[in-house]
Short mmCIF file of C-alpha atoms and ligand atoms in Angstrom, two decimals:
data_model
loop_
_atom_site.label_atom_id
_atom_site.label_comp_id
_atom_site.label_asym_id
_atom_site.label_seq_id
_atom_site.Cartn_x
_atom_site.Cartn_y
_atom_site.Cartn_z
CA MET A 1208 -0.96 16.30 -14.70
CA THR A 1209 2.80 16.90 -14.69
CA GLU A 1210 5.60 15.69 -12.55
CA ASP A 1211 4.57 18.38 -10.31
CA PHE A 1212 1.37 16.17 -9.33
CA TYR A 1213 3.66 13.76 -7.99
CA GLN A 1214 5.96 16.18 -6.06
CA ASN A 1215 2.96 18.03 -4.44
CA PRO A 1216 -0.24 16.06 -4.95
CA GLN A 1217 -2.28 18.10 -2.59
CA ALA A 1218 -1.48 21.48 -4.33
CA THR A 1219 -2.87 19.90 -7.53
CA TYR A 1220 -6.04 18.69 -5.79
CA LYS A 1221 -6.80 22.03 -4.03
CA LEU A 1222 -6.85 23.61 -7.84
CA LEU A 1223 -9.08 20.78 -9.03
CA ASN A 1224 -11.38 20.99 -6.15
CA GLU A 1225 -12.14 24.71 -6.75
CA HIS A 1226 -13.83 23.22 -10.01
CA GLY A 1227 -15.62 20.16 -8.43
CA SER A 1228 -14.87 16.68 -7.40
CA VAL A 1229 -14.91 14.77 -10.66
CA HIS A 1230 -12.46 15.57 -13.48
CA HIS A 1231 -11.12 14.19 -16.80
CA VAL A 1232 -7.49 14.12 -16.49
CA GLU A 1233 -4.51 12.65 -18.32
CA LEU A 1234 -2.08 11.16 -15.86
CA PRO A 1235 1.68 11.51 -16.12
CA ASN A 1236 1.80 8.04 -17.48
CA GLY A 1237 -0.41 9.03 -20.17
CA MET A 1238 -3.50 7.34 -18.95
CA ARG A 1239 -6.78 9.16 -19.62
CA ALA A 1240 -9.16 8.77 -16.71
CA TRP A 1241 -12.07 10.42 -14.50
CA LEU A 1242 -10.38 11.41 -11.29
CA VAL A 1243 -12.80 11.49 -8.21
CA THR A 1244 -11.32 13.85 -5.31
CA GLY A 1245 -14.46 14.31 -2.97
CA PHE A 1246 -14.89 12.01 -0.03
CA GLU A 1247 -18.82 11.19 -0.61
CA LEU A 1248 -18.10 10.73 -4.12
CA ALA A 1249 -14.98 8.61 -3.53
CA LYS A 1250 -17.24 6.19 -1.26
CA LYS A 1251 -20.02 6.12 -4.12
CA VAL A 1252 -17.39 4.73 -6.75
CA LEU A 1253 -15.86 2.28 -4.47
CA THR A 1254 -19.10 0.72 -3.44
CA ASP A 1255 -21.11 1.07 -6.98
CA PRO A 1256 -21.85 -2.65 -8.12
CA THR A 1257 -21.91 -1.28 -11.74
CA ILE A 1258 -18.33 -0.05 -11.51
CA SER A 1259 -16.11 -3.26 -12.42
CA LYS A 1260 -12.30 -3.92 -11.30
CA ASP A 1261 -12.05 -7.08 -13.97
CA LEU A 1262 -9.17 -5.93 -16.13
CA TYR A 1263 -9.85 -8.84 -18.44
CA GLY A 1264 -13.71 -8.20 -18.66
CA PRO A 1265 -15.65 -6.39 -21.44
CA ALA A 1266 -15.75 -3.14 -19.57
CA GLY A 1267 -11.90 -3.35 -18.67
CA GLU A 1268 -11.34 -4.08 -22.30
CA MET A 1269 -13.10 -1.07 -23.55
CA ALA A 1270 -12.05 1.28 -20.94
CA GLN A 1271 -8.10 0.26 -21.67
CA ALA A 1272 -8.53 1.19 -25.34
CA ASP A 1273 -9.88 4.56 -24.42
CA ALA A 1274 -7.60 5.21 -21.67
CA ASN A 1275 -4.65 5.27 -23.98
CA VAL A 1276 -2.26 2.97 -21.79
CA ALA A 1277 -2.43 -0.90 -21.42
CA LEU A 1278 -3.10 -1.76 -17.71
CA ARG A 1279 -2.98 -5.26 -18.26
CA LEU A 1280 0.20 -7.17 -17.16
CA ASP A 1281 0.95 -10.85 -18.22
CA PRO A 1282 -0.23 -13.47 -15.78
CA PRO A 1283 -0.14 -14.50 -13.01
CA VAL A 1284 0.59 -11.08 -11.68
CA ASN A 1285 -2.89 -9.32 -12.03
CA ASP A 1286 -4.77 -12.54 -11.99
CA ASN A 1287 -5.71 -12.10 -8.14
CA LEU A 1288 -8.61 -10.44 -6.07
CA VAL A 1289 -7.44 -6.99 -6.70
CA TYR A 1290 -8.64 -7.24 -10.18
CA ALA A 1291 -11.62 -9.44 -9.86
CA ASP A 1292 -15.41 -8.69 -9.41
CA PRO A 1293 -17.97 -10.67 -7.44
CA PRO A 1294 -18.33 -13.64 -7.35
CA ARG A 1295 -14.92 -14.59 -8.22
CA HIS A 1296 -13.61 -11.56 -5.82
CA THR A 1297 -15.90 -12.93 -3.03
CA ARG A 1298 -14.47 -16.28 -3.07
CA LEU A 1299 -10.57 -15.34 -3.33
CA ARG A 1300 -11.37 -12.56 -0.55
CA LYS A 1301 -12.66 -15.06 1.93
CA ILE A 1302 -9.65 -16.98 1.77
CA ALA A 1303 -7.30 -13.95 1.85
CA MET A 1304 -9.18 -12.69 5.02
CA LYS A 1305 -8.50 -16.14 6.73
CA ALA A 1306 -4.91 -15.95 6.25
CA LEU A 1307 -4.55 -12.40 7.41
CA SER A 1308 -7.10 -12.69 10.41
CA GLY A 1309 -6.69 -10.73 13.52
CA LYS A 1310 -5.23 -13.55 15.34
CA ALA A 1311 -2.73 -14.37 12.41
CA ILE A 1312 -1.42 -10.94 13.13
CA ARG A 1313 -1.48 -10.93 16.74
CA ASP A 1314 0.81 -14.06 16.61
CA PHE A 1315 3.23 -12.32 14.22
CA THR A 1316 3.60 -9.38 16.40
CA PRO A 1317 6.40 -10.35 18.48
CA ARG A 1318 8.62 -11.28 15.39
CA ILE A 1319 7.55 -8.09 13.84
CA SER A 1320 9.43 -6.25 16.95
CA GLU A 1321 12.61 -8.53 16.57
CA ILE A 1322 12.75 -7.69 12.91
CA ALA A 1323 12.73 -3.94 13.54
CA GLU A 1324 15.07 -4.36 16.57
CA SER A 1325 17.68 -6.46 14.68
CA LEU A 1326 17.76 -4.14 11.70
CA LEU A 1327 18.48 -1.19 14.06
CA GLN A 1328 21.21 -3.24 15.63
CA SER A 1329 22.81 -4.10 12.32
CA ILE A 1330 22.72 -0.22 11.67
CA ASP A 1331 24.40 0.34 14.94
CA ILE A 1332 27.45 -2.46 13.91
CA ASP A 1333 28.05 -0.44 10.68
CA GLY A 1334 28.95 2.24 13.11
CA THR A 1335 27.47 5.15 10.86
CA ASP A 1336 25.17 8.03 12.26
CA SER A 1337 23.93 9.02 8.95
CA ILE A 1338 21.67 6.70 7.24
CA ASP A 1339 18.91 6.70 4.25
CA LEU A 1340 15.91 5.71 6.71
CA LEU A 1341 14.12 4.21 3.81
CA SER A 1342 16.82 1.93 2.06
CA ALA A 1343 18.46 1.08 5.66
CA TYR A 1344 15.50 0.50 7.66
CA ALA A 1345 11.73 0.87 6.28
CA TYR A 1346 12.06 -1.10 3.05
CA PRO A 1347 14.13 -4.11 4.50
CA PHE A 1348 11.82 -4.00 7.38
CA THR A 1349 8.48 -4.46 5.36
CA ILE A 1350 10.28 -6.82 2.89
CA THR A 1351 11.51 -9.11 5.58
CA ALA A 1352 8.14 -8.97 7.44
CA VAL A 1353 6.05 -10.13 4.28
CA CYS A 1354 8.62 -12.47 3.16
CA GLU A 1355 8.84 -14.07 6.77
CA LEU A 1356 5.04 -14.28 6.85
CA ILE A 1357 4.97 -16.12 3.54
CA GLY A 1358 7.97 -18.17 4.53
CA ILE A 1359 10.42 -17.40 2.05
CA ASP A 1360 13.88 -18.35 3.21
CA SER A 1361 16.40 -15.03 3.68
CA ASP A 1362 18.71 -16.75 1.18
CA ASP A 1363 16.06 -16.93 -1.57
CA ARG A 1364 14.64 -13.58 -1.08
CA ALA A 1365 16.67 -11.39 -3.45
CA GLU A 1366 16.32 -14.10 -6.32
CA PHE A 1367 12.44 -13.91 -5.42
CA GLN A 1368 11.96 -10.48 -5.66
CA GLY A 1369 13.74 -10.41 -8.92
CA TRP A 1370 11.30 -12.79 -10.37
CA LEU A 1371 8.54 -10.47 -9.08
CA GLN A 1372 10.10 -7.38 -10.57
CA THR A 1373 10.87 -8.83 -13.87
CA GLN A 1374 7.17 -9.86 -13.98
CA LEU A 1375 6.05 -6.13 -13.47
CA SER A 1376 8.92 -4.54 -15.65
CA ALA A 1377 9.19 -3.75 -19.45
CA ALA A 1378 10.91 -7.11 -19.91
CA GLU A 1379 10.47 -9.24 -23.00
CA VAL A 1380 7.16 -11.35 -22.62
CA ALA A 1381 9.37 -14.58 -22.72
CA ASP A 1382 11.37 -13.20 -19.81
CA LYS A 1383 8.56 -12.72 -17.74
CA TYR A 1384 6.98 -15.84 -18.50
CA ILE A 1385 10.27 -17.57 -17.29
CA ALA A 1386 10.26 -15.17 -14.12
CA ALA A 1387 6.55 -16.37 -13.50
CA ALA A 1388 7.43 -19.87 -13.84
CA ASN A 1389 10.33 -19.79 -11.63
CA PHE A 1390 8.19 -17.67 -8.96
CA GLU A 1391 5.42 -20.32 -9.34
CA THR A 1392 7.70 -23.32 -9.02
CA TYR A 1393 9.09 -21.69 -5.84
CA VAL A 1394 5.69 -21.10 -4.26
CA TYR A 1395 4.77 -24.71 -4.91
CA ARG A 1396 7.87 -25.92 -3.07
CA LEU A 1397 6.89 -23.53 -0.22
CA MET A 1398 3.35 -25.23 -0.22
CA GLY A 1399 4.83 -28.57 0.02
CA LYS A 1400 6.63 -27.73 3.34
CA ARG A 1401 5.04 -28.33 6.62
CA ASP A 1402 7.60 -27.22 9.48
CA GLY A 1403 5.08 -25.55 11.64
CA ARG A 1404 6.56 -22.27 11.40
CA ALA A 1405 4.37 -19.09 11.30
CA ALA A 1406 4.98 -18.71 7.60
CA THR A 1407 3.97 -22.12 6.84
CA ASP A 1408 0.70 -21.92 8.71
CA PHE A 1409 -0.05 -18.53 6.70
CA LEU A 1410 0.43 -20.68 3.38
CA SER A 1411 -1.59 -23.50 5.07
CA GLU A 1412 -4.33 -21.11 5.90
CA LEU A 1413 -4.36 -20.01 2.06
CA MET A 1414 -4.41 -23.76 0.97
CA SER A 1415 -7.19 -24.97 3.31
CA PRO A 1416 -10.71 -24.74 2.47
CA ALA A 1417 -12.93 -21.78 3.88
CA ASP A 1418 -15.86 -22.69 5.93
CA ASP A 1419 -18.24 -22.83 2.74
CA GLY A 1420 -15.67 -25.30 1.30
CA GLU A 1421 -14.18 -22.93 -1.24
CA GLN A 1422 -10.64 -23.60 -1.97
CA LEU A 1423 -7.95 -21.87 -4.07
CA GLU A 1424 -6.67 -23.45 -7.37
CA LYS A 1425 -2.70 -23.64 -7.06
CA ARG A 1426 -2.60 -21.06 -9.76
CA GLU A 1427 -4.85 -18.84 -7.75
CA LEU A 1428 -2.49 -19.46 -4.69
CA VAL A 1429 0.57 -18.06 -6.61
CA ALA A 1430 -1.40 -15.18 -7.77
CA MET A 1431 -2.56 -14.35 -4.13
CA VAL A 1432 0.92 -14.74 -2.74
CA ASN A 1433 1.93 -11.86 -5.66
CA ALA A 1434 -0.81 -9.94 -4.37
CA PHE A 1435 0.60 -9.77 -0.82
CA LEU A 1436 3.83 -9.13 -1.95
CA LEU A 1437 3.14 -6.28 -4.29
CA GLY A 1438 0.47 -4.96 -1.67
CA GLY A 1439 2.35 -5.24 1.42
CA GLN A 1440 5.75 -3.95 1.03
CA GLU A 1441 6.23 -0.59 -0.92
CA THR A 1442 3.14 0.79 0.66
CA THR A 1443 3.82 0.06 4.39
CA ALA A 1444 7.42 0.96 3.91
CA ALA A 1445 6.67 4.46 2.36
CA LEU A 1446 3.98 5.08 5.23
CA ILE A 1447 6.80 4.57 7.60
CA GLY A 1448 8.91 6.99 5.64
CA ASN A 1449 6.30 9.77 5.57
CA SER A 1450 5.53 9.44 9.27
CA VAL A 1451 9.06 9.79 10.19
CA LEU A 1452 9.35 12.96 8.02
CA ALA A 1453 6.21 14.31 9.84
CA MET A 1454 8.10 13.94 13.00
CA LEU A 1455 11.21 15.47 11.52
CA ARG A 1456 8.87 18.57 10.38
CA ARG A 1457 7.81 18.83 14.16
CA PRO A 1458 10.41 17.89 16.64
CA GLU A 1459 8.00 18.80 19.70
CA LEU A 1460 5.55 16.01 18.09
CA MET A 1461 8.67 13.49 18.11
CA ASP A 1462 9.63 14.28 21.73
CA GLU A 1463 5.61 13.85 22.49
CA LEU A 1464 5.47 10.49 20.84
CA ARG A 1465 8.70 9.35 22.51
CA GLU A 1466 7.29 10.32 25.88
CA SER A 1467 3.68 8.80 25.40
CA PRO A 1468 4.12 5.52 23.29
CA ASP A 1469 0.34 4.95 23.31
CA LEU A 1470 0.06 8.02 21.14
CA VAL A 1471 2.13 6.18 18.35
CA ALA A 1472 -1.04 4.29 17.10
CA PRO A 1473 -3.23 7.40 16.61
CA PHE A 1474 -0.23 9.31 15.00
CA ILE A 1475 0.00 6.45 12.43
CA GLU A 1476 -4.02 6.73 11.75
CA GLU A 1477 -3.67 10.30 11.41
CA MET A 1478 -0.61 9.89 8.89
CA LEU A 1479 -2.96 7.38 7.08
CA ARG A 1480 -5.33 10.43 6.58
CA HIS A 1481 -3.18 13.29 6.29
CA GLU A 1482 -0.22 11.89 4.23
CA SER A 1483 -0.63 7.96 3.51
CA SER A 1484 1.59 6.31 1.05
CA GLY A 1485 -1.49 5.68 -1.12
CA ASN A 1486 -2.39 8.57 -3.64
CA VAL A 1487 -4.84 7.12 -6.33
CA SER A 1488 -6.60 4.04 -6.18
CA PRO A 1489 -6.01 1.27 -8.96
CA PRO A 1490 -8.41 1.86 -11.99
CA ARG A 1491 -12.10 0.68 -12.28
CA PHE A 1492 -14.11 0.52 -15.28
CA THR A 1493 -17.68 1.89 -15.92
CA THR A 1494 -19.93 -0.98 -17.28
CA GLU A 1495 -22.97 1.39 -17.90
CA PRO A 1496 -23.41 5.28 -17.88
CA ILE A 1497 -23.34 6.74 -14.18
CA ARG A 1498 -23.88 10.16 -12.86
CA LEU A 1499 -21.01 11.36 -10.47
CA GLY A 1500 -21.90 14.88 -9.02
CA ASP A 1501 -22.70 17.00 -12.22
CA LYS A 1502 -20.82 14.58 -14.61
CA ILE A 1503 -22.46 11.79 -16.48
CA ILE A 1504 -19.57 9.29 -17.15
CA ASP A 1505 -20.29 6.80 -20.28
CA ALA A 1506 -19.73 3.05 -20.18
CA GLY A 1507 -16.40 1.70 -20.72
CA GLN A 1508 -14.37 4.53 -19.04
CA VAL A 1509 -11.66 4.30 -16.40
CA ILE A 1510 -12.33 5.79 -12.92
CA VAL A 1511 -9.55 6.45 -10.38
CA VAL A 1512 -10.36 7.75 -6.86
CA SER A 1513 -7.91 9.92 -5.22
CA LEU A 1514 -7.91 8.58 -1.53
CA ALA A 1515 -5.31 11.54 -0.66
CA SER A 1516 -7.63 14.17 -1.84
CA ALA A 1517 -10.84 12.47 -0.28
CA ASN A 1518 -9.17 12.15 2.97
CA ARG A 1519 -8.69 16.23 3.11
CA ASP A 1520 -12.06 17.08 2.33
CA LEU A 1521 -13.52 19.83 4.38
CA ALA A 1522 -16.84 18.35 4.02
CA GLN A 1523 -15.78 15.42 6.13
CA PHE A 1524 -12.86 16.39 8.38
CA SER A 1525 -12.48 19.50 10.58
CA ARG A 1526 -9.04 21.24 9.85
CA PRO A 1527 -8.41 18.71 7.11
CA ASP A 1528 -4.78 19.94 6.29
CA GLU A 1529 -3.82 19.92 9.91
CA MET A 1530 -2.02 16.61 10.96
CA ASP A 1531 -3.40 16.14 14.63
CA PRO A 1532 -2.55 12.71 16.19
CA HIS A 1533 -5.27 13.60 19.01
CA ARG A 1534 -8.04 14.06 16.18
CA LEU A 1535 -11.21 12.32 16.98
CA ASP A 1536 -12.88 12.44 13.61
CA ASN A 1537 -10.63 10.22 11.60
CA ARG A 1538 -12.75 7.98 9.53
CA HIS A 1539 -10.41 8.08 6.63
CA ILE A 1540 -10.58 5.85 3.38
CA ALA A 1541 -6.60 5.33 3.07
CA PHE A 1542 -7.48 1.62 2.88
CA GLY A 1543 -9.91 2.06 0.61
CA TYR A 1544 -13.80 1.33 1.09
CA GLY A 1545 -16.18 -1.42 0.14
CA ILE A 1546 -15.59 -4.89 -1.05
CA HIS A 1547 -11.96 -4.23 -2.07
CA ARG A 1548 -10.89 -2.58 1.08
CA CYS A 1549 -7.48 -3.39 2.17
CA VAL A 1550 -6.88 -6.99 3.41
CA GLY A 1551 -3.64 -6.26 4.80
CA SER A 1552 -4.62 -3.11 6.84
CA ALA A 1553 -4.29 -4.73 10.29
CA LEU A 1554 -0.86 -5.92 9.39
CA ALA A 1555 0.12 -2.43 7.92
CA ARG A 1556 -0.94 -0.77 11.05
CA MET A 1557 0.80 -3.03 13.16
CA GLU A 1558 4.12 -2.81 11.18
CA ALA A 1559 4.10 0.93 10.92
CA LYS A 1560 3.34 1.44 14.82
CA THR A 1561 6.10 -1.05 15.42
CA ALA A 1562 8.71 0.24 13.08
CA VAL A 1563 8.25 4.21 14.52
CA SER A 1564 8.21 2.74 18.18
CA CYS A 1565 11.35 0.87 17.98
CA LEU A 1566 12.85 3.67 15.84
CA LEU A 1567 11.86 6.29 18.90
CA ALA A 1568 13.11 3.92 21.47
CA HIS A 1569 16.54 3.18 19.78
CA TYR A 1570 17.49 6.65 19.24
CA SER A 1571 17.63 9.70 21.43
CA LYS A 1572 17.96 11.95 18.52
CA ILE A 1573 16.77 11.75 14.69
CA SER A 1574 17.27 14.73 12.44
CA LEU A 1575 17.10 15.44 8.69
CA ASP A 1576 20.52 15.26 7.15
CA VAL A 1577 19.74 17.20 4.01
CA ASP A 1578 17.72 20.38 3.31
CA ILE A 1579 13.92 19.46 3.57
CA ASP A 1580 13.37 21.16 0.05
CA SER A 1581 15.55 18.73 -1.54
CA LEU A 1582 13.54 15.53 -0.81
CA ARG A 1583 12.06 13.98 -3.61
CA TRP A 1584 8.81 12.06 -4.05
CA GLN A 1585 8.41 8.73 -6.33
CA SER A 1586 6.99 9.35 -9.76
CA SER A 1587 3.93 7.40 -9.00
CA SER A 1588 0.26 8.08 -9.06
CA ILE A 1589 -0.33 4.98 -6.84
CA THR A 1590 2.29 5.19 -4.15
CA HIS A 1591 2.99 8.36 -2.36
CA GLY A 1592 6.53 7.78 -0.81
CA LEU A 1593 9.81 9.61 -0.70
CA MET A 1594 12.79 8.51 -2.90
CA SER A 1595 15.03 8.64 -0.02
CA LEU A 1596 15.14 10.17 3.33
CA PRO A 1597 18.69 10.87 4.79
CA VAL A 1598 18.81 11.36 8.54
CA ARG A 1599 21.41 11.69 11.17
CA VAL A 1600 20.87 9.52 14.37
CA THR A 1601 22.24 9.68 18.07
CA ARG A 1602 22.03 6.09 19.79
CA ARG A 1603 20.81 5.92 23.17
CA PRO A 1604 23.54 5.38 25.69
C1 HEM B 2106 0.20 1.50 4.62
C2 HEM B 2106 -0.11 0.27 3.97
C3 HEM B 2106 -1.22 0.14 3.04
C4 HEM B 2106 -1.82 0.68 2.09
C5 HEM B 2106 -1.94 2.35 2.29
C6 HEM B 2106 -3.13 -0.03 1.53
C7 HEM B 2106 -3.81 0.45 0.80
C8 HEM B 2106 -4.78 -0.29 -0.16
C9 HEM B 2106 -6.11 0.11 -0.85
C10 HEM B 2106 -6.43 1.61 -0.92
C11 HEM B 2106 -6.62 -0.71 -1.18
C12 HEM B 2106 -8.01 -0.88 -1.94
C13 HEM B 2106 -7.52 -0.68 -3.39
C14 HEM B 2106 -9.05 -0.52 -4.24
O1 HEM B 2106 -10.00 -0.57 -3.78
O2 HEM B 2106 -8.85 -0.54 -5.36
C15 HEM B 2106 -5.81 -2.06 -0.82
C16 HEM B 2106 -6.25 -3.29 -1.20
C17 HEM B 2106 -5.39 -4.55 -1.05
N1 HEM B 2106 -4.36 -4.66 -0.19
FE1 HEM B 2106 -3.61 -3.03 0.65
N2 HEM B 2106 -2.29 -1.21 1.49
C18 HEM B 2106 -1.54 -1.33 2.47
C19 HEM B 2106 -0.75 -2.50 3.03
C20 HEM B 2106 -1.22 -3.84 2.69
C21 HEM B 2106 -0.44 -5.05 3.28
C22 HEM B 2106 0.43 -5.00 4.36
C23 HEM B 2106 -0.96 -6.06 2.40
C24 HEM B 2106 -0.70 -7.66 2.45
C25 HEM B 2106 0.26 -8.22 3.14
C26 HEM B 2106 -1.75 -5.35 1.53
C27 HEM B 2106 -2.85 -6.35 0.61
C28 HEM B 2106 -3.85 -6.02 -0.14
C29 HEM B 2106 -4.67 -6.61 -1.15
C30 HEM B 2106 -4.48 -8.26 -1.22
C31 HEM B 2106 -5.66 -5.82 -1.49
C32 HEM B 2106 -6.76 -6.23 -2.46
C33 HEM B 2106 -8.10 -6.45 -1.49
C34 HEM B 2106 -9.14 -6.72 -2.72
O3 HEM B 2106 -9.34 -6.29 -3.79
O4 HEM B 2106 -10.13 -7.21 -1.87
N3 HEM B 2106 -2.20 -4.18 1.69
N4 HEM B 2106 -4.77 -1.71 -0.06
#
């Protein structure tokens, strides 16, 4: 797999799918893995209890040696539910679900609209009619939303994001631990606050015991906050960008969405299937030999699932390459499937719908400010999102 894979993943999947749904690949970052591209096999991998996500378990250990790259990052970044197996995963997940419940998201919805509106107004104040929709709108929107949910003060956000990035970067291990310690101290301080705001309610939910009395240790809570920050910003911002690009490609669709606001939710749902911000799932590890289609995969191997390819599987969806917001057969797996299915899916849907609706209501015209062929996608097999999306906008009178 080369950089072309990032720039046009569906073209690569078309070629691969001519030869089956399970492929031994080397991703552009050098990682060797089994890539599953068909819908049914994807669901099988995502639900097979013999396949582990535990980076620190024996299968994870063995698989990483074979995969050619180190997947483990320094704690506490990875020490959360994303990379845990049951029973630890079950315990952590129950508490995460409680904090991101339907009610919590409904309560947060009015604030999400305010964040979108105030960002659009601040763009107006700048007076420009040419903006990068990602850096001016989509990213600040999702970063502000998740930071407010957690309760991070606006003055502290840049420093807080810096600590997070350092932990994920190629920085010296000592620097990573300093960043992790600062991050931890800050979250502990937040946990000490009780001023009744939504953000504090969210942390209170994470801190309080589940129905069965299970409770997070302090260290686990910090890792959980990390998981929400990592899982909740980039993915949703990229989905908003991809959705705006789809409207720019089809101006008649943009008009239809402006005239029928109820169509925005099904449009976002179809975008999740057709061009979601997730490409390939995080890695999983075989703990015993497993048959997938016509291949037998040994124990201790890395498996990744292409959600983007599975969601275009002709055996599952009619006209899979067509983006149709009126589609009825849309049981996609953009948020995964099985026990690790995205805990933030309700928040992500609500944010994407709000961001697109507010944009359409605010501007009477949005058009691409560069040649469509010059747009570049991020070099990442996990996130399928644009590097930038320059647009020209006309404000409503
Ligand atoms: C469009 C936006 C999003 C997409 C496409 C997305 C996609 C996914 C996918 C595919 C998984 C499953 C990964 C796997 O099985 O290995 C997942 C898990 C997860 N997501 Fe999201 N996500 C989005 C938004 C969010 C948001 C807004 C949050 C939180 C604020 C979030 C937090 C998480 C967490 C904590 C997990 C781990 C769940 C577990 O392992 O049990 N995500 N996400």
